[in-house]
Phi, psi and omega in degrees: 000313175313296167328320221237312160265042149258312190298274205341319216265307181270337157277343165278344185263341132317283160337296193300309194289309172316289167344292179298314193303308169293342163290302180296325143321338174260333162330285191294341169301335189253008173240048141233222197281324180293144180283312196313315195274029144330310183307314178290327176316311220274333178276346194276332191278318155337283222277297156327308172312297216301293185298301175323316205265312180290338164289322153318303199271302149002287185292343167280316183271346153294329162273020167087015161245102196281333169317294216294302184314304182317317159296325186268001169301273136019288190266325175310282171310002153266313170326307189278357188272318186318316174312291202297303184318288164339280199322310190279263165020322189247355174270293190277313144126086134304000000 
């Protein structure tokens, strides 16, 4: 029991630190002076969505709301084609 709530206990502080990194990162991109990296701001706050929302619908369809899982599934997948879209826009520049 200990072993299994330790792992759970580092994975919400790992889950936290990505979470944080990727909030902060699209801040500072987007304040700064060059406008072009307006864009990684924007994929870096996507990218935020994107794991949240598939961690979300994961932690839904384990507690038995397969709607909830759906939506947020959904939303995942509009979330990762938006990333792709950005990503591509700021490498080939379109």
């Amino acid at each position: 029991m200990k072993g299994n709530r330790w792992s759970k206990k580092s994975g919400k502080i790992v889950r936290g630190l990505i979470y944080a990194a990727l909030f902060i990162g699209a801040i500072q991109f987007w304040f700064d002076r060059d406008p072009f990296n307006d864009y990684v701001g924007y994929g870096f706050l996507l990218m935020f969505w994107f794991i949240r929302m598939v961690h979300s619908g994961m932690r839904n369809l384990n507690d038995g709301y397969p709607n909830h899982a759906m939506l947020d599934f959904g939303l995942a997948i509009m979330s990762g084609l938006a990333v792709l879209a950005v990503w591509t826009t700021y490498f080939i520049g379109f």
